[in-house]
Coordinates of C-alpha atoms in Angstrom, one line a residue:
M1 CA 30.4 2.1 8.2
G2 CA 31.4 5.8 7.4
N3 CA 29.5 8.1 5.0
T4 CA 32.3 7.9 2.4
D5 CA 32.2 4.1 2.4
M6 CA 28.5 4.2 2.0
E7 CA 28.5 6.6 -0.9
S8 CA 31.2 4.6 -2.6
K9 CA 29.2 1.4 -2.2
E10 CA 26.1 3.2 -3.6
N11 CA 27.9 4.5 -6.6
K12 CA 29.3 1.1 -7.4
E13 CA 25.9 -0.5 -7.1
S14 CA 24.3 2.3 -9.2
N15 CA 26.8 1.7 -12.1
V16 CA 26.2 -2.1 -12.1
N17 CA 22.4 -1.8 -12.0
S18 CA 21.8 1.3 -14.2
E19 CA 21.0 -0.6 -17.4
N20 CA 18.6 -2.9 -15.6
K21 CA 16.9 0.0 -13.8
E22 CA 16.5 1.9 -17.1
S23 CA 15.0 -1.2 -18.8
S24 CA 12.6 -1.7 -15.9
I25 CA 11.4 1.9 -15.9
N26 CA 10.9 1.8 -19.7
K27 CA 8.8 -1.3 -19.5
D28 CA 6.6 0.3 -16.8
S29 CA 6.3 3.4 -19.0
E30 CA 5.2 1.3 -22.0
K31 CA 2.7 -0.5 -19.8
Q32 CA 1.2 2.7 -18.6
A33 CA 0.9 4.0 -22.1
S34 CA -1.8 1.4 -22.7
I35 CA -4.2 3.1 -20.4
D36 CA -4.3 6.2 -22.7
K37 CA -8.0 6.2 -23.4
K38 CA -11.1 8.3 -22.8
P39 CA -12.3 8.8 -19.2
V40 CA -15.0 6.3 -18.2
K41 CA -17.9 7.4 -16.0
D42 CA -17.5 5.8 -12.6
I43 CA -19.9 5.2 -9.8
K44 CA -19.6 8.1 -7.4
K45 CA -19.1 7.6 -3.7
P46 CA -19.3 10.2 -1.0
H47 CA -15.6 9.8 -0.1
G48 CA -14.3 8.3 -3.4
K49 CA -12.5 11.4 -4.6
K50 CA -10.9 11.8 -1.1
N51 CA -9.2 8.3 -1.3
K52 CA -5.8 9.8 -0.4
V53 CA -2.9 7.6 -1.1
A54 CA -0.8 7.6 1.9
F55 CA 0.8 4.4 0.8
R56 CA 4.4 5.2 -0.1
V57 CA 5.7 3.7 3.1
L58 CA 8.1 1.3 1.5
A59 CA 10.5 3.8 0.3
A60 CA 10.6 5.7 3.5
V61 CA 10.9 2.6 5.6
G62 CA 13.4 1.1 3.2
V63 CA 15.7 4.2 3.7
V64 CA 15.6 3.6 7.4
L65 CA 16.3 -0.1 7.2
V66 CA 19.2 0.2 4.7
L67 CA 21.0 3.0 6.5
I68 CA 20.3 1.9 10.0
L69 CA 23.4 -0.3 10.1
G70 CA 25.7 2.4 8.7
L71 CA 24.8 5.2 11.1
G72 CA 25.9 5.8 14.6
I73 CA 23.6 4.2 17.3
G74 CA 22.8 7.6 18.7
Y75 CA 21.5 8.8 15.3
V76 CA 19.6 5.6 14.8
I77 CA 17.8 6.0 18.1
H78 CA 17.1 9.6 17.2
L79 CA 15.4 8.4 13.9
Y80 CA 13.5 5.7 15.7
N81 CA 12.1 8.3 18.2
L82 CA 10.9 10.4 15.3
M83 CA 8.3 7.8 14.5
N84 CA 5.0 7.2 16.3
H85 CA 4.8 3.8 18.1
D86 CA 1.6 1.9 18.5
D87 CA 1.3 -1.9 19.0
G88 CA -2.5 -1.7 19.4
T89 CA -2.4 -2.2 23.2
N90 CA -4.2 1.0 23.8
P91 CA -6.6 1.8 20.9
T92 CA -6.9 5.6 20.4
S93 CA -10.6 5.3 19.6
S94 CA -13.5 3.0 19.8
F95 CA -16.9 2.9 18.1
A96 CA -20.3 1.5 19.0
Q97 CA -21.9 -0.5 16.2
E98 CA -24.5 2.2 15.7
D99 CA -21.8 4.8 15.1
V100 CA -20.2 2.8 12.3
S101 CA -20.8 4.4 8.9
Y102 CA -21.0 2.8 5.4
E103 CA -19.4 4.1 2.3
V104 CA -22.6 4.1 0.3
V105 CA -22.9 5.0 -3.4
E106 CA -24.4 8.4 -4.3
N107 CA -27.0 6.7 -6.5
P108 CA -28.1 3.3 -5.3
E109 CA -29.8 2.6 -8.6
D110 CA -26.4 2.5 -10.2
I111 CA -25.6 -0.8 -8.5
A112 CA -29.1 -2.2 -8.3
H113 CA -28.2 -4.7 -11.1
L114 CA -25.4 -6.2 -9.0
P115 CA -25.9 -9.3 -6.8
T116 CA -26.3 -8.8 -3.1
V117 CA -23.6 -10.4 -1.0
T118 CA -24.3 -13.1 1.5
I119 CA -21.3 -12.4 3.7
Q120 CA -18.9 -15.3 4.2
T121 CA -17.9 -15.7 7.8
P122 CA -14.4 -17.1 7.8
E123 CA -13.7 -20.5 9.3
H124 CA -12.5 -20.4 13.0
H125 CA -13.9 -16.9 13.3
E126 CA -14.7 -17.3 17.0
E127 CA -11.2 -18.9 17.6
V128 CA -9.3 -16.1 16.0
E129 CA -7.6 -15.0 19.3
T130 CA -5.8 -18.3 19.5
K131 CA -5.3 -18.9 15.8
E132 CA -2.1 -17.6 14.2
G133 CA -1.4 -17.2 10.5
R134 CA 1.4 -18.9 8.7
H135 CA 5.0 -18.0 9.2
V136 CA 8.0 -19.4 7.3
E137 CA 11.6 -19.0 8.4
G138 CA 13.4 -16.5 6.3
V139 CA 10.2 -14.8 5.0
Y140 CA 9.2 -11.5 6.6
N141 CA 5.8 -9.9 6.0
I142 CA 5.3 -6.3 6.9
L143 CA 1.8 -4.7 6.5
L144 CA 1.9 -1.3 4.9
L145 CA -1.0 1.1 5.4
G146 CA -1.9 4.4 3.8
L147 CA -4.1 6.3 6.1
D148 CA -6.7 8.9 5.3
K149 CA -6.8 10.7 8.6
A150 CA -9.4 13.2 7.2
Q151 CA -11.8 10.2 7.2
G152 CA -10.9 8.9 10.7
N153 CA -8.0 6.7 9.7
L154 CA -9.5 4.7 7.0
S155 CA -6.7 2.5 5.6
D156 CA -7.4 3.3 2.0
T157 CA -4.2 1.6 0.9
I158 CA -3.3 -1.9 2.2
M159 CA -0.2 -3.6 1.0
I160 CA 2.0 -6.5 2.1
A161 CA 5.7 -6.0 1.7
T162 CA 7.5 -9.4 1.7
L163 CA 11.3 -9.9 2.2
D164 CA 12.2 -13.4 1.2
T165 CA 15.8 -14.1 2.2
R166 CA 15.6 -17.7 0.7
D167 CA 15.8 -16.4 -2.8
N168 CA 16.7 -12.7 -2.1
S169 CA 13.5 -11.4 -3.4
I170 CA 11.2 -8.5 -2.5
K171 CA 7.5 -8.8 -3.2
L172 CA 4.6 -6.3 -2.9
T173 CA 1.0 -7.4 -2.7
S174 CA -1.9 -4.9 -3.0
V175 CA -5.0 -5.9 -1.1
M176 CA -8.1 -4.2 -2.4
R177 CA -9.8 -1.8 0.1
D178 CA -13.3 -2.7 -1.1
I179 CA -13.2 -6.3 -0.1
L180 CA -16.3 -7.1 2.1
V181 CA -15.2 -8.8 5.3
Q182 CA -16.6 -9.8 8.6
I183 CA -15.3 -7.6 11.4
P184 CA -15.3 -9.2 14.9
G185 CA -17.6 -7.2 17.1
Y186 CA -19.1 -5.2 14.2
S187 CA -21.3 -5.7 11.2
P188 CA -19.6 -6.6 7.9
N189 CA -17.9 -3.7 6.1
K190 CA -15.1 -2.9 3.7
L191 CA -11.5 -4.0 4.5
N192 CA -10.4 -0.3 4.9
V193 CA -12.6 0.0 8.0
P194 CA -11.2 -2.3 10.7
Y195 CA -8.1 -0.1 11.4
K196 CA -10.4 2.8 12.0
L197 CA -12.6 0.8 14.4
G198 CA -10.1 -1.0 16.4
G199 CA -6.6 -0.1 15.4
I200 CA -3.9 -2.5 14.2
K201 CA -4.9 -5.4 16.4
L202 CA -8.4 -5.6 14.8
L203 CA -6.9 -5.3 11.3
Y204 CA -4.4 -8.0 12.0
Q205 CA -7.2 -10.2 13.3
V206 CA -9.3 -9.8 10.1
L207 CA -6.4 -10.3 7.7
E208 CA -4.9 -13.3 9.5
N209 CA -8.4 -14.9 9.8
Y210 CA -9.2 -14.6 6.1
F211 CA -5.7 -15.1 4.6
E212 CA -3.9 -17.0 7.3
I213 CA -0.7 -15.0 7.2
K214 CA 1.3 -14.0 10.3
F215 CA 2.6 -10.4 10.1
D216 CA 6.0 -9.5 11.5
G217 CA 4.9 -5.9 11.9
Y218 CA 3.2 -2.9 10.3
V219 CA 4.0 0.6 9.1
A220 CA 1.3 3.1 8.6
I221 CA 1.8 6.5 7.0
N222 CA -0.3 9.6 6.7
Y223 CA -0.7 10.5 3.0
Y224 CA 0.6 14.1 3.7
A225 CA 4.1 12.6 4.0
L226 CA 4.1 11.5 0.3
E227 CA 4.4 15.0 -1.2
D228 CA 7.3 15.8 1.1
A229 CA 9.0 12.4 0.4
V230 CA 9.0 12.9 -3.3
D231 CA 10.2 16.4 -3.1
A232 CA 13.0 15.3 -0.7
L233 CA 14.3 13.1 -3.5
G234 CA 14.1 15.8 -6.1
G235 CA 11.1 14.4 -7.8
V236 CA 10.3 11.0 -9.5
S237 CA 10.0 10.1 -13.2
L238 CA 6.6 8.7 -14.2
Y239 CA 4.9 8.1 -17.5
I240 CA 1.7 10.2 -17.8
S241 CA -0.8 9.3 -20.5
K242 CA -2.7 12.0 -22.4
V243 CA -6.0 11.3 -20.7
E244 CA -4.3 11.3 -17.3
A245 CA -2.6 14.6 -17.9
E246 CA -5.8 16.3 -19.2
F247 CA -7.8 15.1 -16.2
L248 CA -5.2 15.9 -13.6
N249 CA -4.5 19.4 -15.0
T250 CA -8.2 20.3 -14.9
S251 CA -9.2 18.8 -11.5
N252 CA -8.2 19.4 -7.9
F253 CA -6.3 16.1 -7.4
I254 CA -3.1 18.0 -7.8
S255 CA -3.4 20.3 -4.7
D256 CA -0.8 22.8 -5.9
E257 CA -2.5 24.7 -8.8
S258 CA 0.8 25.9 -10.2
S259 CA 1.8 22.2 -10.7
R260 CA -1.2 21.4 -12.9
S261 CA 1.0 21.4 -15.9
L262 CA 1.6 17.7 -16.8
V263 CA 2.4 16.8 -20.4
G264 CA 0.5 13.9 -21.8
G265 CA 2.0 10.9 -23.5
K266 CA 5.5 11.1 -22.1
T267 CA 7.7 10.2 -19.2
Q268 CA 8.5 13.3 -17.0
K269 CA 9.8 14.2 -13.6
V270 CA 6.9 15.0 -11.3
N271 CA 6.9 16.8 -7.9
G272 CA 5.2 15.7 -4.7
S273 CA 1.9 17.3 -5.5
Q274 CA 1.7 15.8 -9.0
F275 CA 2.8 12.4 -7.6
V276 CA 0.0 12.4 -5.0
G277 CA -2.6 13.5 -7.6
Y278 CA -1.5 10.7 -10.0
C279 CA -1.8 8.1 -7.3
R280 CA -5.1 9.3 -5.9
Q281 CA -7.3 9.6 -9.0
R282 CA -9.3 6.7 -10.2
F283 CA -11.4 8.2 -13.0
T284 CA -9.3 7.8 -16.1
T285 CA -9.6 4.1 -16.7
A286 CA -12.5 1.7 -16.9
D287 CA -11.1 -0.4 -14.0
A288 CA -11.5 2.4 -11.5
D289 CA -10.0 1.4 -8.2
F290 CA -8.2 -1.5 -9.8
G291 CA -6.5 1.0 -12.1
R292 CA -5.7 3.2 -9.1
T293 CA -3.9 0.4 -7.3
K294 CA -2.0 -0.5 -10.5
R295 CA -0.8 3.1 -10.7
Q296 CA 0.1 3.0 -7.0
R297 CA 2.3 -0.1 -7.6
Y298 CA 3.9 1.5 -10.6
A299 CA 4.6 4.8 -8.8
L300 CA 5.9 3.0 -5.7
N301 CA 8.4 1.0 -7.9
A302 CA 9.5 4.3 -9.5
L303 CA 10.0 5.9 -6.1
Y304 CA 11.9 2.8 -4.9
E305 CA 14.2 3.0 -7.9
K306 CA 14.8 6.7 -7.2
F307 CA 15.6 5.9 -3.6
K308 CA 18.1 3.2 -4.6
G309 CA 20.1 5.8 -6.6
S310 CA 19.9 8.6 -4.0
S311 CA 22.8 10.0 -2.2
V312 CA 23.4 9.6 1.6
S313 CA 22.4 13.3 2.1
Q314 CA 19.2 12.8 0.1
A315 CA 18.4 9.7 2.1
R316 CA 18.9 11.4 5.4
N317 CA 16.8 14.3 4.3
L318 CA 14.0 11.9 3.3
I319 CA 14.2 10.1 6.6
E320 CA 14.0 13.3 8.7
T321 CA 11.0 14.5 6.6
V322 CA 8.9 11.3 6.5
L323 CA 9.4 9.6 9.9
P324 CA 7.2 12.0 11.9
Y325 CA 4.2 10.8 9.7
V326 CA 4.9 7.1 10.3
T327 CA 3.3 4.8 12.9
T328 CA 4.7 1.3 13.6
D329 CA 4.9 -1.5 16.0
L330 CA 8.4 -2.5 15.0
K331 CA 11.0 -2.3 17.7
L332 CA 14.5 -1.0 17.0
T333 CA 15.8 -4.6 17.1
D334 CA 13.2 -5.6 14.5
M335 CA 14.4 -2.9 12.2
V336 CA 18.1 -3.9 12.6
A337 CA 17.2 -7.5 11.8
L338 CA 15.2 -6.4 8.7
A339 CA 18.0 -4.1 7.6
T340 CA 20.5 -6.9 7.8
N341 CA 18.4 -9.2 5.8
A342 CA 17.4 -6.5 3.2
I343 CA 21.0 -5.7 2.6
S344 CA 21.8 -9.4 2.2
A345 CA 18.9 -9.7 -0.2
G346 CA 20.5 -7.0 -2.4
L347 CA 17.3 -4.9 -2.7
G348 CA 16.5 -6.1 -6.2
D349 CA 13.4 -5.6 -8.4
I350 CA 10.0 -5.8 -6.8
K351 CA 7.6 -8.7 -7.7
Q352 CA 4.0 -7.7 -7.6
L353 CA 0.5 -9.3 -7.0
R354 CA -3.0 -7.9 -6.5
I355 CA -5.6 -9.6 -4.3
P356 CA -8.1 -10.5 -5.4
E357 CA -7.0 -11.6 -8.8
N358 CA -9.4 -11.3 -11.8
D359 CA -10.9 -14.7 -11.4
A360 CA -11.5 -14.5 -7.7
Y361 CA -14.1 -11.9 -7.2
V362 CA -17.3 -10.3 -8.5
D363 CA -18.6 -6.8 -8.1
A364 CA -21.6 -6.8 -5.7
Q365 CA -23.7 -4.7 -3.4
Y366 CA -24.1 -4.7 0.4
K367 CA -26.1 -2.1 2.3
N368 CA -25.9 0.3 -0.7
M369 CA -22.1 -0.1 -0.9
L370 CA -20.3 -1.2 -4.0
V371 CA -18.1 -4.0 -2.7
L372 CA -15.9 -6.9 -3.9
D373 CA -17.4 -10.4 -3.2
V374 CA -14.2 -12.4 -3.0
D375 CA -13.5 -16.1 -3.3
F376 CA -11.3 -16.2 -0.2
E377 CA -10.1 -19.7 -0.5
K378 CA -8.8 -19.1 -4.0
S379 CA -7.3 -15.8 -3.0
K380 CA -5.6 -17.4 0.1
V381 CA -4.0 -20.1 -2.1
S382 CA -2.7 -17.5 -4.6
L383 CA -1.3 -15.3 -1.8
H384 CA 0.5 -18.1 -0.1
K385 CA 2.0 -19.4 -3.4
F386 CA 3.2 -15.8 -4.2
I387 CA 4.6 -15.1 -0.7
F388 CA 5.8 -18.5 0.5
G389 CA 6.2 -20.4 -2.8
D390 CA 3.6 -23.0 -1.9
Y391 CA 0.3 -23.6 -0.1
I392 CA -0.1 -26.1 2.7
E393 CA -3.6 -27.2 3.5
D394 CA -4.6 -27.5 7.2

């Protein structure tokens, strides 16, 4: 397909969907307005304010998947080679148990009132090497990771992007980083730790063991790519509440000091530095990290909508900018297959879920860490119903 044909197709789709896109963004803006309240004091953690959000994988990967069929094979191979490829066969690092750190709170007395977790060892834990998660024909699950390389590749953002060709839907599930899990070969720790300890194979093992989902691949991105991605698209429109604007303008979450000029209580175009700051901070709502992941999903959807309306030249610029920050185990043939199915699905609105849901966890403590003690059985059922449409007991 030539560039002229692609641009014509994009313009046609943009005209048809413009009213729906505007309505979707307005609803998200109104929803975000509800968080306009006074900052709530949060429990401080040594690395909490460095929880960089390197999560905006979906837009970058989506660009590649959508355009891959319309570009020459030589250019496609060039793009593929810009990415880093790691299927977990040769882990880049290994840790002895005594070297594993815990993200303890600064003041343990702040969580002394919380129950202490008795860690749940998942069923079939010892058989995990021979046990596979669920896979349904026509449903593709890609694990999306935002990596904080400054903290040794902690996967501080964990999402599951689902492409369901049965009903032409796209779904995005946020999995909370503070879930306490058993890690094969190590002591229990938070869910953001397995990737750091053993790479993608260990994280696959933990997730498949607890949630029984088979992943078709993963894409991990360094958070530094996010600023460049947003700037490559000419900025993204977000609603910023008054309390968020005040906090972001007076803190270092926006790395570029000259960009600490957000206007509270309105939707505005933000640049890459402002976008990252908005996604990173978790101190302006009472729900702390839950509020942060809510903002991440909202921001991702806004970025996705901007991408859908981008020109071919903008898309190419974004690809060239972001891909060197990306690591994946997807093969070129996998990407072609995903692109074909994504185009067939129509790239519609994103359905969203958060795991755990409100009734499936309690705040707890473990080795002076603030963690989420999760009802994994309830969460597994919810996740399967969301992704596959049903839950089948063993």
